[in-house]
Amino acid sequence: MDIKKVKQDRFVFLHKVYELVEGRTSYVLDGWEVGKELNFEKEYTTNIYYYLNEEGLVEAMGSGIRLAITHS
């Protein structure tokens, strides 16, 4: 897979999350639903989620890939 495309998709995903929660860190989303909205496959969405979580940009909030953005 093209690393430039992966980086772009990570940014697009994070931007979409930020947009949906209107910048609020207390709002929780289903990451798979965000990925679905962006036409990402479930496994690809999961990989993006884990990357963003490891970078401290999203926080795990329960089972599956429920997430919230962090202050960072």
Coordinates of C-alpha atoms in Angstrom, one line a residue:
M1 CA 0.0 0.0 0.0
D2 CA 1.2 3.5 -0.8
I3 CA 2.3 5.2 2.4
K4 CA 1.3 8.6 1.2
K5 CA -2.3 7.3 0.7
V6 CA -2.3 5.8 4.2
K7 CA -1.1 9.0 5.7
Q8 CA -3.7 11.0 3.9
D9 CA -6.4 8.5 4.9
R10 CA -5.3 8.8 8.6
F11 CA -5.6 12.6 8.3
V12 CA -9.0 12.4 6.6
F13 CA -10.3 10.0 9.3
L14 CA -9.1 12.2 12.1
H15 CA -10.5 15.3 10.5
K16 CA -13.9 13.6 10.0
V17 CA -13.9 12.6 13.7
Y18 CA -13.0 16.1 14.7
E19 CA -15.8 17.5 12.5
L20 CA -18.4 15.1 13.8
V21 CA -17.6 15.8 17.5
E22 CA -17.2 19.6 16.8
G23 CA -13.9 19.5 18.6
R24 CA -15.4 18.2 21.9
T25 CA -13.2 15.7 23.7
S26 CA -16.1 14.3 25.7
Y27 CA -18.0 13.1 22.7
V28 CA -17.7 9.4 21.8
L29 CA -18.0 7.9 18.3
D30 CA -18.0 4.5 16.7
G31 CA -14.8 4.4 14.7
W32 CA -16.2 1.8 12.3
E33 CA -19.2 4.1 11.5
V34 CA -16.7 6.9 10.7
G35 CA -14.7 4.5 8.4
K36 CA -17.9 3.4 6.7
E37 CA -18.8 7.0 6.0
L38 CA -15.4 7.4 4.4
N39 CA -15.8 4.2 2.4
F40 CA -12.9 2.5 4.3
E41 CA -13.0 -1.2 4.9
K42 CA -13.5 -2.3 8.5
E43 CA -9.9 -3.8 8.8
Y44 CA -8.4 -0.6 7.3
T45 CA -10.4 1.5 9.7
T46 CA -9.2 -0.6 12.6
N47 CA -5.6 -0.1 11.5
I48 CA -6.1 3.7 11.3
Y49 CA -7.8 3.7 14.7
Y50 CA -4.9 1.8 16.3
Y51 CA -2.3 4.2 14.7
L52 CA -4.1 7.3 15.9
N53 CA -4.6 5.8 19.4
E54 CA -0.9 5.0 19.7
E55 CA 0.0 8.5 18.6
G56 CA -2.3 9.9 21.3
L57 CA -4.7 11.6 19.0
V58 CA -7.8 9.5 19.9
E59 CA -8.6 7.7 23.0
A60 CA -10.3 4.2 23.4
M61 CA -13.7 4.5 24.9
G62 CA -15.1 1.0 25.3
S63 CA -15.5 -2.1 23.2
G64 CA -14.9 -2.2 19.5
I65 CA -13.3 0.9 18.3
R66 CA -15.3 3.5 20.1
L67 CA -13.2 6.6 20.4
A68 CA -13.0 10.2 21.5
I69 CA -10.5 12.8 20.3
T70 CA -7.9 13.9 22.8
H71 CA -6.8 17.4 23.7
S72 CA -3.7 16.9 21.6

